[in-house]
Amino acid sequence: MPFALLKYALSREHPDDPHFRWKPDLKKTYDVIIIGAGGHGLAAAYHLAKDHGITNIAVLEKGWLAGGNTARNTTIVRANYLTPEGVAFYKESVELFRTLSNELDINVMYSERGHFTLAHTDAAMRTARWRAEVNKHMGVNSEVIDAAEVKRICPTMNVTDDARYPILGALYHPPGAIARHDAVAWGYAKEAMKRGVEVHTQTEVKKILIENGRAIGVETNRGVIHAAKVMQAVAGSSSHVARMAGLRLPIKTIPLQACVSEPVKPILDQIVVSGSLHVYISQSARGEMVMGGATDPYGLYSSRSTLDFKESLMGHMLELFPFMGELRILRQWAGMADMTPDFSPVMGLTPVENYYIDAGWGTWGFKATPVCGKRMAECVATGRQPDLLKPFALSRFSTFDLVGEKGAASVGH
Amino acid sequence: MSGHSTGRIDKPGFGLLIDRTKPMSFTFDGRLFNGYHGDTIASALYGAGQVLLSRSFKYHRPRGALTMNGLDANTLVQVADEPNVRADLHPISSGLAVKSINHLGSLERDAFSVMDYFSRFLPVGFYYKTFFRPAGIWKYFERPIRIMAGLGTLDPRAEHKYYDKSYLFADVVVIGSGPAGLEAAIAAAEAGADTLLIEEMSELGGSLLYGRIGDSRDAADTLRRDLVAKARSLTNLTILTETVVSGLFTDGWVAAIGGNRLYKIRTREAIVAAGSFDQPIVFRNNDRPGILFATAAQRLMRLYGVRPGNRAVIATSNAFGYEAALDMLDAGGEVAAIVDLGTTSAPAVEAARARGIRIVNNATLVDAKGYLRVESIGVASITGHGKTSNVTDWITCDCVLISVGCSPALNLASHAGAKVVFDEALQMHRAVNPPVGVSLAGSAAGVWSPKLVATQAQATGAAAASRIKGEPAVGSPDITDHGAAAITHPYPIFKSGKGKEFIDFDEDLTVKDIINSVKDGYDDIQLVKRYSTAGLGPSQGRHANLNTIRVVGGVTGKPLEAIGTTTYRPPLVPEKFAHMAGRAFEPTRLTSMHRRHEELGAQFMTAGLWMRPAYYGAKDDAQRAIEDEVRAVRTAAGLIDVSTLGGLDVRGPDAAAFIDRMYTWAYEKQPVGRARYTLMTDMAGVVIDDGVACRLAPNHYYVTATTSGVDQVYRAMTWFNVQWKMDVDVANVTAAYSAVNLAGPKARAIVQSLATDIDFSKDAFPYMGVRTGTLAGIPVRILRVGFVGEAGYEIHCPAGYGEALWDTLMAAGKPHGLKPFGVEAQRILRLEKGHIIVGQDTDGLTNPIEAGMDWALAKKKAFYVGKRSIEMQAAKGITRKLVGFTVIDSSAPVPKECHLVIRGGQIVGRITSVVKSPTLGKVVGLAYLPLDMTDVGQRFEIRVDGVMVSAEVVPTPFYDPDNARQEL
């Protein structure tokens, strides 16, 4: 039994060492206000405090800590993107994830499982090769493998010619991982709060105060607070919040649904994604199958669940894993995906001075949490767009310098 | 099986669901057990004295049935390849082999039960606090933790069994057939609504099947018989039993599961009469087998004729506990004591007293002895909120029946959008503001007293029916049952300081765990749930949420209504993957000529939903077959089935103007009888499809689209048509037409050999001409277009003639050396000709200028979709261009599509198409290159599987650059 648990075993009372020390009151001014206490906002606060010595920060959250998309994603981490810009960015994220448990002193259960992007068509095989070539060039471990190799690595998968959409091969990305999403956000919150950052939940931003083209603070349901800099990190509500700052974002918000099964003993080690079949699946440390599919066919600001989602998902899931028929779905839910035209995020400076944006994450915000937090903190602290974020600037949409990542989407969107 | 303190009750009024004339035997962990037809696994085991059913998730503590209604995780077993089967719902059958799960060794002697002693090492959230230093160590801990977690086992060899779906329609759906459901359904049906009543059990009646009205079992039974008889007599009331509603969705679907079928139900009104969930009492060792809800005991006795023990202790805070005590006596058992957490007064209390039962008021259970089954129970008087005296009175017993409160089943109403709030007066949650078309009846609506239930449920049913008819409602369903406040004890949680008092049985969470979650800073109920995992197990918090909220309230000092509750998520009960998949019907589209391709030995490939011939011949001879097909097209003629190409009929006075707005080129002045290339871009100017537009009449265009692109093109057209409000109709006629492309130097001779009213001579039917007429008696639309670079005819005909057209052309072509060719040969042929394939030679950002398609952009047109974006990009200047190339050294490895062009260690370009051309005898392809590398003759390096291969930019088309052959 690891020693860390001894203090719990040896003390009569539960040690008084809370992860979070909540402050009841809002101050009148802060150096930085971060709107949104999800993984991204909390990571940015942590890095502002740790790397840049800025600790007079308020992270404001309309709901509860990390209760938005941070709580709703399916926890996959990978760097097998399509564009060199995207690969470089996510490669740094994977590197940060690998040491995150130690960094944050909480077990985020980062588990490298190996990640398949299955190809059922020639077109998918071509895209797989494209991604593999770019990945390898950037030092990211990805290979195109054939169907026999898929079967060898994941023997329970149905890799037969008589499937409706036979598997031709796959992009295999051994570093592909899963992590405990909540623990990531809690770890950032804990370490940020330890350094003096305040996190205020149930605190909704109603207005962004702008004077002479500069952000100077926000009005909340608990009063007005001022700050030298304001950053938004509110996946699923990005357009709404940005509009308060007078910004129009090229974002369409679409529900993305997911579900988990009842826990069963380990039977699937890898993360399996099929774009043609619109499914992805991995098995959590608890034994649940964590599954999702394509985004919903229409835009909507509602995290309602639908029946069609499960029907379509399971029809295809059983083609890949016919033996899962008797397994049961325990729970389904939805998150909100902010889709940009080029399927890449928006990070950094905005036309509003001292207002910084972190948005447009579509279906892959969780996996960027550490790198986005680190680089957004750098951006906010220095007032300059870091090199790694330059391709992802908001201005790219008016200059057509897009970063086309549609081909790296897990499933259809 | 004798010697155990349980057994069958051989008295009338017990065992309603079992047929004692049909005994059957089954095995549990290899041991033979007997039961009756109608028994569940759990009831039969209980009846045979096997109370122990499972081991718990974390501590591997012994567990037995809790609800007898499929609502807890204690009864999960494995049946053949089916994991996590609810033993208290699953019927027995002869020879059924049942296995217990989650233990090492045997169920009775589980080696993993040592975990119980290590619990000091396993504080709440323990896995967040360790297993990560030094870095990388988690991977060594993860595997054993994964093995310890998980419940049942999946067999990877298990087969996909038969499941299907059925669609039902009703004016009113009533969920649950307890007294409220029956009354509501009858009222709705009597008011004229087509009503569907759905019940999970095999018999209607809900609590009337096993419960009492006041102290009378007869009254409940009589009411049940009356209501059921009435329900069955109504012809517009359909009854579905052994079916459970698992979800009520905001888009109106009601999902119900019965047997191997998913019912998808459309209804105008849904009435949730799903009853309520019993809530446990929390004390040390409150999880011992033999401790179960009073309703579970009543179900065992009345439904299955099984007495839960010989000597019971009842812990209660309401009349229901006393009623269960009377049942226990009637079943021939003994009641050692009723421990009343307060001082209940009800007819059943008097009846119990009259029958000499010892009643201990203002007292609670504080401890239990016994391991595999409860042997005695510790009772102490209550001295305050959650506090007891330290004097414990031990009472010997072999079962403990719990009735200390309920939590209404609000899940379905919540799925549909109702808000769930805590009602301090009732000490229960309530659903408020359910959406239009959703109402609640009975205890789900906070109404319990039998008389009020009848009134409220009838009004609810009638109101639903009158809404459907648009009539004013008679009687209001808004009824407050003040008596219900006496049902749920406000704080049935008694922490002793030693041992384990369970709040969540599924997840093995104790009071201490919840308190410590808050101490660790996780003070929001949502965070408590996620940090402690309370409510995340198979019963999804049905028996844990309320007590969790109470404990959090106790620690934080917040009132319960301020704490809120975690969100109810579908499904209400777990659904098998196979139920959702059904028959997993995945359509396959075959062209009208498919049979002929099969006869010719085609190898097929998937193209969206379609199957298309890749080539004709044996798999191991593919290369030669494909090259033969290419040669035939270049030297004689080839025939390819292009029925999968999209076809759209665009008709109306604005047809030309509409096409002009949808596509980049100019169409308004296009003459009738001519085809013109079409290029579609999206609003960002990205190329998304191509084809040709044929003007068949001034107001009629026939537009082709790519096989994979037609659905998106059709969607775009209809979407823009709605926006623009033009006088035009768009029809997707893809499936209505079959088509072939007849190409090659002999193509004209072949069509001319057939009877036709079309003049195929070169001048009469030039390249890019379109004709309608007949060919060998088949009505056809013929396009003189050439994707493969030879003279050719794309012949479209109504799909019903497809096979005849194929046969006619094959026969006519035989003397000319005609061969069928597939997609693989077509890919080579088109690449030799330098034609692009949208989606292969374009990517998610390609604009027409980069793709070398600027010739297809109408400069003078005021508008087309994407024009503004393309012009902005043109003004800014592009950075890459699609060019033709050839590999210089013919012995170098052949590049593959998507290999990268490298310059100075940087990625600067990409190969999109490449082939070793059989016609040209060299490798040719298309690649994106930076603008400063696109001059003909410039050389560049391609990284081919790690080797650098030199290539050179060459002009396209590679084959027949002067286009002499296609215009022959």
PDB file of N, CA, C and O in Angstrom, chain B residues 670-705:
ATOM      1  N   GLN B 670     -26.185  29.330 -70.798  1.00  0.00           N
ATOM      2  CA  GLN B 670     -25.872  27.978 -71.282  1.00  0.00           C
ATOM      3  C   GLN B 670     -27.011  27.501 -72.200  1.00  0.00           C
ATOM      4  O   GLN B 670     -28.173  27.523 -71.820  1.00  0.00           O
ATOM      5  N   PRO B 671     -26.684  27.078 -73.432  1.00  0.00           N
ATOM      6  CA  PRO B 671     -27.762  26.669 -74.344  1.00  0.00           C
ATOM      7  C   PRO B 671     -28.388  25.348 -73.917  1.00  0.00           C
ATOM      8  O   PRO B 671     -27.730  24.519 -73.290  1.00  0.00           O
ATOM      9  N   VAL B 672     -29.645  25.192 -74.242  1.00  0.00           N
ATOM     10  CA  VAL B 672     -30.294  23.901 -74.059  1.00  0.00           C
ATOM     11  C   VAL B 672     -29.556  22.877 -74.916  1.00  0.00           C
ATOM     12  O   VAL B 672     -29.125  23.179 -76.020  1.00  0.00           O
ATOM     13  N   GLY B 673     -29.376  21.686 -74.362  1.00  0.00           N
ATOM     14  CA  GLY B 673     -28.665  20.660 -75.120  1.00  0.00           C
ATOM     15  C   GLY B 673     -27.171  20.673 -74.871  1.00  0.00           C
ATOM     16  O   GLY B 673     -26.426  19.945 -75.517  1.00  0.00           O
ATOM     17  N   ARG B 674     -26.732  21.495 -73.928  1.00  0.00           N
ATOM     18  CA  ARG B 674     -25.319  21.528 -73.600  1.00  0.00           C
ATOM     19  C   ARG B 674     -25.107  21.218 -72.113  1.00  0.00           C
ATOM     20  O   ARG B 674     -25.937  21.531 -71.266  1.00  0.00           O
ATOM     21  N   ALA B 675     -23.955  20.582 -71.828  1.00  0.00           N
ATOM     22  CA  ALA B 675     -23.544  20.341 -70.445  1.00  0.00           C
ATOM     23  C   ALA B 675     -22.417  21.301 -70.104  1.00  0.00           C
ATOM     24  O   ALA B 675     -21.667  21.719 -70.993  1.00  0.00           O
ATOM     25  N   ARG B 676     -22.320  21.653 -68.838  1.00  0.00           N
ATOM     26  CA  ARG B 676     -21.228  22.518 -68.426  1.00  0.00           C
ATOM     27  C   ARG B 676     -20.704  22.025 -67.080  1.00  0.00           C
ATOM     28  O   ARG B 676     -21.474  21.616 -66.225  1.00  0.00           O
ATOM     29  N   TYR B 677     -19.385  22.087 -66.948  1.00  0.00           N
ATOM     30  CA  TYR B 677     -18.755  21.650 -65.694  1.00  0.00           C
ATOM     31  C   TYR B 677     -19.290  22.481 -64.525  1.00  0.00           C
ATOM     32  O   TYR B 677     -19.563  23.666 -64.671  1.00  0.00           O
ATOM     33  N   THR B 678     -19.485  21.826 -63.393  1.00  0.00           N
ATOM     34  CA  THR B 678     -19.929  22.551 -62.192  1.00  0.00           C
ATOM     35  C   THR B 678     -18.904  22.380 -61.084  1.00  0.00           C
ATOM     36  O   THR B 678     -18.397  21.282 -60.853  1.00  0.00           O
ATOM     37  N   LEU B 679     -18.640  23.481 -60.385  1.00  0.00           N
ATOM     38  CA  LEU B 679     -17.743  23.455 -59.228  1.00  0.00           C
ATOM     39  C   LEU B 679     -18.477  24.155 -58.096  1.00  0.00           C
ATOM     40  O   LEU B 679     -18.931  25.286 -58.261  1.00  0.00           O
ATOM     41  N   MET B 680     -18.618  23.451 -56.973  1.00  0.00           N
ATOM     42  CA  MET B 680     -19.327  24.057 -55.852  1.00  0.00           C
ATOM     43  C   MET B 680     -18.332  24.397 -54.748  1.00  0.00           C
ATOM     44  O   MET B 680     -17.473  23.580 -54.413  1.00  0.00           O
ATOM     45  N   THR B 681     -18.482  25.600 -54.195  1.00  0.00           N
ATOM     46  CA  THR B 681     -17.650  25.985 -53.051  1.00  0.00           C
ATOM     47  C   THR B 681     -18.581  26.347 -51.893  1.00  0.00           C
ATOM     48  O   THR B 681     -19.742  26.678 -52.102  1.00  0.00           O
ATOM     49  N   ASP B 682     -18.041  26.262 -50.692  1.00  0.00           N
ATOM     50  CA  ASP B 682     -18.855  26.686 -49.550  1.00  0.00           C
ATOM     51  C   ASP B 682     -18.634  28.183 -49.303  1.00  0.00           C
ATOM     52  O   ASP B 682     -17.951  28.855 -50.083  1.00  0.00           O
ATOM     53  N   MET B 683     -19.206  28.687 -48.231  1.00  0.00           N
ATOM     54  CA  MET B 683     -19.157  30.129 -48.019  1.00  0.00           C
ATOM     55  C   MET B 683     -17.740  30.637 -47.775  1.00  0.00           C
ATOM     56  O   MET B 683     -17.458  31.809 -47.968  1.00  0.00           O
ATOM     57  N   ALA B 684     -16.855  29.706 -47.353  1.00  0.00           N
ATOM     58  CA  ALA B 684     -15.459  30.100 -47.161  1.00  0.00           C
ATOM     59  C   ALA B 684     -14.656  29.931 -48.450  1.00  0.00           C
ATOM     60  O   ALA B 684     -13.443  30.091 -48.450  1.00  0.00           O
ATOM     61  N   GLY B 685     -15.342  29.581 -49.531  1.00  0.00           N
ATOM     62  CA  GLY B 685     -14.656  29.423 -50.797  1.00  0.00           C
ATOM     63  C   GLY B 685     -13.933  28.102 -50.954  1.00  0.00           C
ATOM     64  O   GLY B 685     -13.112  27.926 -51.850  1.00  0.00           O
ATOM     65  N   VAL B 686     -14.237  27.150 -50.095  1.00  0.00           N
ATOM     66  CA  VAL B 686     -13.584  25.846 -50.157  1.00  0.00           C
ATOM     67  C   VAL B 686     -14.336  24.942 -51.136  1.00  0.00           C
ATOM     68  O   VAL B 686     -15.563  24.887 -51.131  1.00  0.00           O
ATOM     69  N   VAL B 687     -13.568  24.261 -51.990  1.00  0.00           N
ATOM     70  CA  VAL B 687     -14.171  23.370 -52.981  1.00  0.00           C
ATOM     71  C   VAL B 687     -14.848  22.203 -52.262  1.00  0.00           C
ATOM     72  O   VAL B 687     -14.220  21.516 -51.447  1.00  0.00           O
ATOM     73  N   ILE B 688     -16.142  21.981 -52.533  1.00  0.00           N
ATOM     74  CA  ILE B 688     -16.823  20.879 -51.857  1.00  0.00           C
ATOM     75  C   ILE B 688     -17.424  19.843 -52.808  1.00  0.00           C
ATOM     76  O   ILE B 688     -17.727  18.736 -52.382  1.00  0.00           O
ATOM     77  N   ASP B 689     -17.614  20.175 -54.085  1.00  0.00           N
ATOM     78  CA  ASP B 689     -18.123  19.143 -54.990  1.00  0.00           C
ATOM     79  C   ASP B 689     -17.953  19.600 -56.430  1.00  0.00           C
ATOM     80  O   ASP B 689     -17.717  20.782 -56.691  1.00  0.00           O
ATOM     81  N   ASP B 690     -18.066  18.649 -57.342  1.00  0.00           N
ATOM     82  CA  ASP B 690     -18.114  19.018 -58.754  1.00  0.00           C
ATOM     83  C   ASP B 690     -18.964  18.035 -59.530  1.00  0.00           C
ATOM     84  O   ASP B 690     -19.402  17.024 -58.990  1.00  0.00           O
ATOM     85  N   GLY B 691     -19.221  18.369 -60.770  1.00  0.00           N
ATOM     86  CA  GLY B 691     -20.075  17.540 -61.626  1.00  0.00           C
ATOM     87  C   GLY B 691     -20.333  18.292 -62.910  1.00  0.00           C
ATOM     88  O   GLY B 691     -19.513  19.126 -63.317  1.00  0.00           O
ATOM     89  N   VAL B 692     -21.457  17.989 -63.552  1.00  0.00           N
ATOM     90  CA  VAL B 692     -21.845  18.770 -64.724  1.00  0.00           C
ATOM     91  C   VAL B 692     -23.316  19.160 -64.606  1.00  0.00           C
ATOM     92  O   VAL B 692     -24.102  18.448 -63.975  1.00  0.00           O
ATOM     93  N   ALA B 693     -23.649  20.298 -65.210  1.00  0.00           N
ATOM     94  CA  ALA B 693     -25.041  20.736 -65.272  1.00  0.00           C
ATOM     95  C   ALA B 693     -25.499  20.625 -66.716  1.00  0.00           C
ATOM     96  O   ALA B 693     -24.877  21.186 -67.616  1.00  0.00           O
ATOM     97  N   CYS B 694     -26.567  19.853 -66.933  1.00  0.00           N
ATOM     98  CA  CYS B 694     -27.078  19.667 -68.284  1.00  0.00           C
ATOM     99  C   CYS B 694     -28.364  20.473 -68.414  1.00  0.00           C
ATOM    100  O   CYS B 694     -29.284  20.298 -67.612  1.00  0.00           O
ATOM    101  N   ARG B 695     -28.392  21.331 -69.428  1.00  0.00           N
ATOM    102  CA  ARG B 695     -29.637  22.090 -69.612  1.00  0.00           C
ATOM    103  C   ARG B 695     -30.507  21.311 -70.576  1.00  0.00           C
ATOM    104  O   ARG B 695     -30.244  21.235 -71.766  1.00  0.00           O
ATOM    105  N   LEU B 696     -31.547  20.704 -70.002  1.00  0.00           N
ATOM    106  CA  LEU B 696     -32.427  19.867 -70.817  1.00  0.00           C
ATOM    107  C   LEU B 696     -33.543  20.678 -71.425  1.00  0.00           C
ATOM    108  O   LEU B 696     -34.123  20.309 -72.437  1.00  0.00           O
ATOM    109  N   ALA B 697     -33.871  21.804 -70.787  1.00  0.00           N
ATOM    110  CA  ALA B 697     -34.916  22.708 -71.271  1.00  0.00           C
ATOM    111  C   ALA B 697     -34.616  24.052 -70.616  1.00  0.00           C
ATOM    112  O   ALA B 697     -33.844  24.109 -69.665  1.00  0.00           O
ATOM    113  N   PRO B 698     -35.214  25.122 -71.093  1.00  0.00           N
ATOM    114  CA  PRO B 698     -34.904  26.421 -70.489  1.00  0.00           C
ATOM    115  C   PRO B 698     -35.112  26.423 -68.972  1.00  0.00           C
ATOM    116  O   PRO B 698     -34.346  27.053 -68.242  1.00  0.00           O
ATOM    117  N   ASN B 699     -36.117  25.696 -68.504  1.00  0.00           N
ATOM    118  CA  ASN B 699     -36.423  25.692 -67.077  1.00  0.00           C
ATOM    119  C   ASN B 699     -36.008  24.408 -66.371  1.00  0.00           C
ATOM    120  O   ASN B 699     -36.477  24.124 -65.275  1.00  0.00           O
ATOM    121  N   HIS B 700     -35.167  23.621 -67.010  1.00  0.00           N
ATOM    122  CA  HIS B 700     -34.858  22.309 -66.442  1.00  0.00           C
ATOM    123  C   HIS B 700     -33.372  21.975 -66.594  1.00  0.00           C
ATOM    124  O   HIS B 700     -32.875  21.849 -67.706  1.00  0.00           O
ATOM    125  N   TYR B 701     -32.731  21.818 -65.423  1.00  0.00           N
ATOM    126  CA  TYR B 701     -31.343  21.355 -65.408  1.00  0.00           C
ATOM    127  C   TYR B 701     -31.288  19.976 -64.756  1.00  0.00           C
ATOM    128  O   TYR B 701     -31.992  19.711 -63.785  1.00  0.00           O
ATOM    129  N   TYR B 702     -30.440  19.145 -65.303  1.00  0.00           N
ATOM    130  CA  TYR B 702     -30.103  17.876 -64.660  1.00  0.00           C
ATOM    131  C   TYR B 702     -28.641  18.026 -64.243  1.00  0.00           C
ATOM    132  O   TYR B 702     -27.768  18.185 -65.093  1.00  0.00           O
ATOM    133  N   VAL B 703     -28.405  18.011 -62.929  1.00  0.00           N
ATOM    134  CA  VAL B 703     -27.062  18.297 -62.408  1.00  0.00           C
ATOM    135  C   VAL B 703     -26.503  17.037 -61.767  1.00  0.00           C
ATOM    136  O   VAL B 703     -27.196  16.385 -60.968  1.00  0.00           O
ATOM    137  N   THR B 704     -25.277  16.687 -62.125  1.00  0.00           N
ATOM    138  CA  THR B 704     -24.673  15.533 -61.461  1.00  0.00           C
ATOM    139  C   THR B 704     -23.772  16.001 -60.319  1.00  0.00           C
ATOM    140  O   THR B 704     -23.305  17.137 -60.312  1.00  0.00           O
ATOM    141  N   ALA B 705     -23.598  15.106 -59.370  1.00  0.00           N
ATOM    142  CA  ALA B 705     -22.741  15.404 -58.220  1.00  0.00           C
ATOM    143  C   ALA B 705     -21.959  14.135 -57.910  1.00  0.00           C
ATOM    144  O   ALA B 705     -22.281  13.056 -58.424  1.00  0.00           O
TER     145      ALA B 705
END
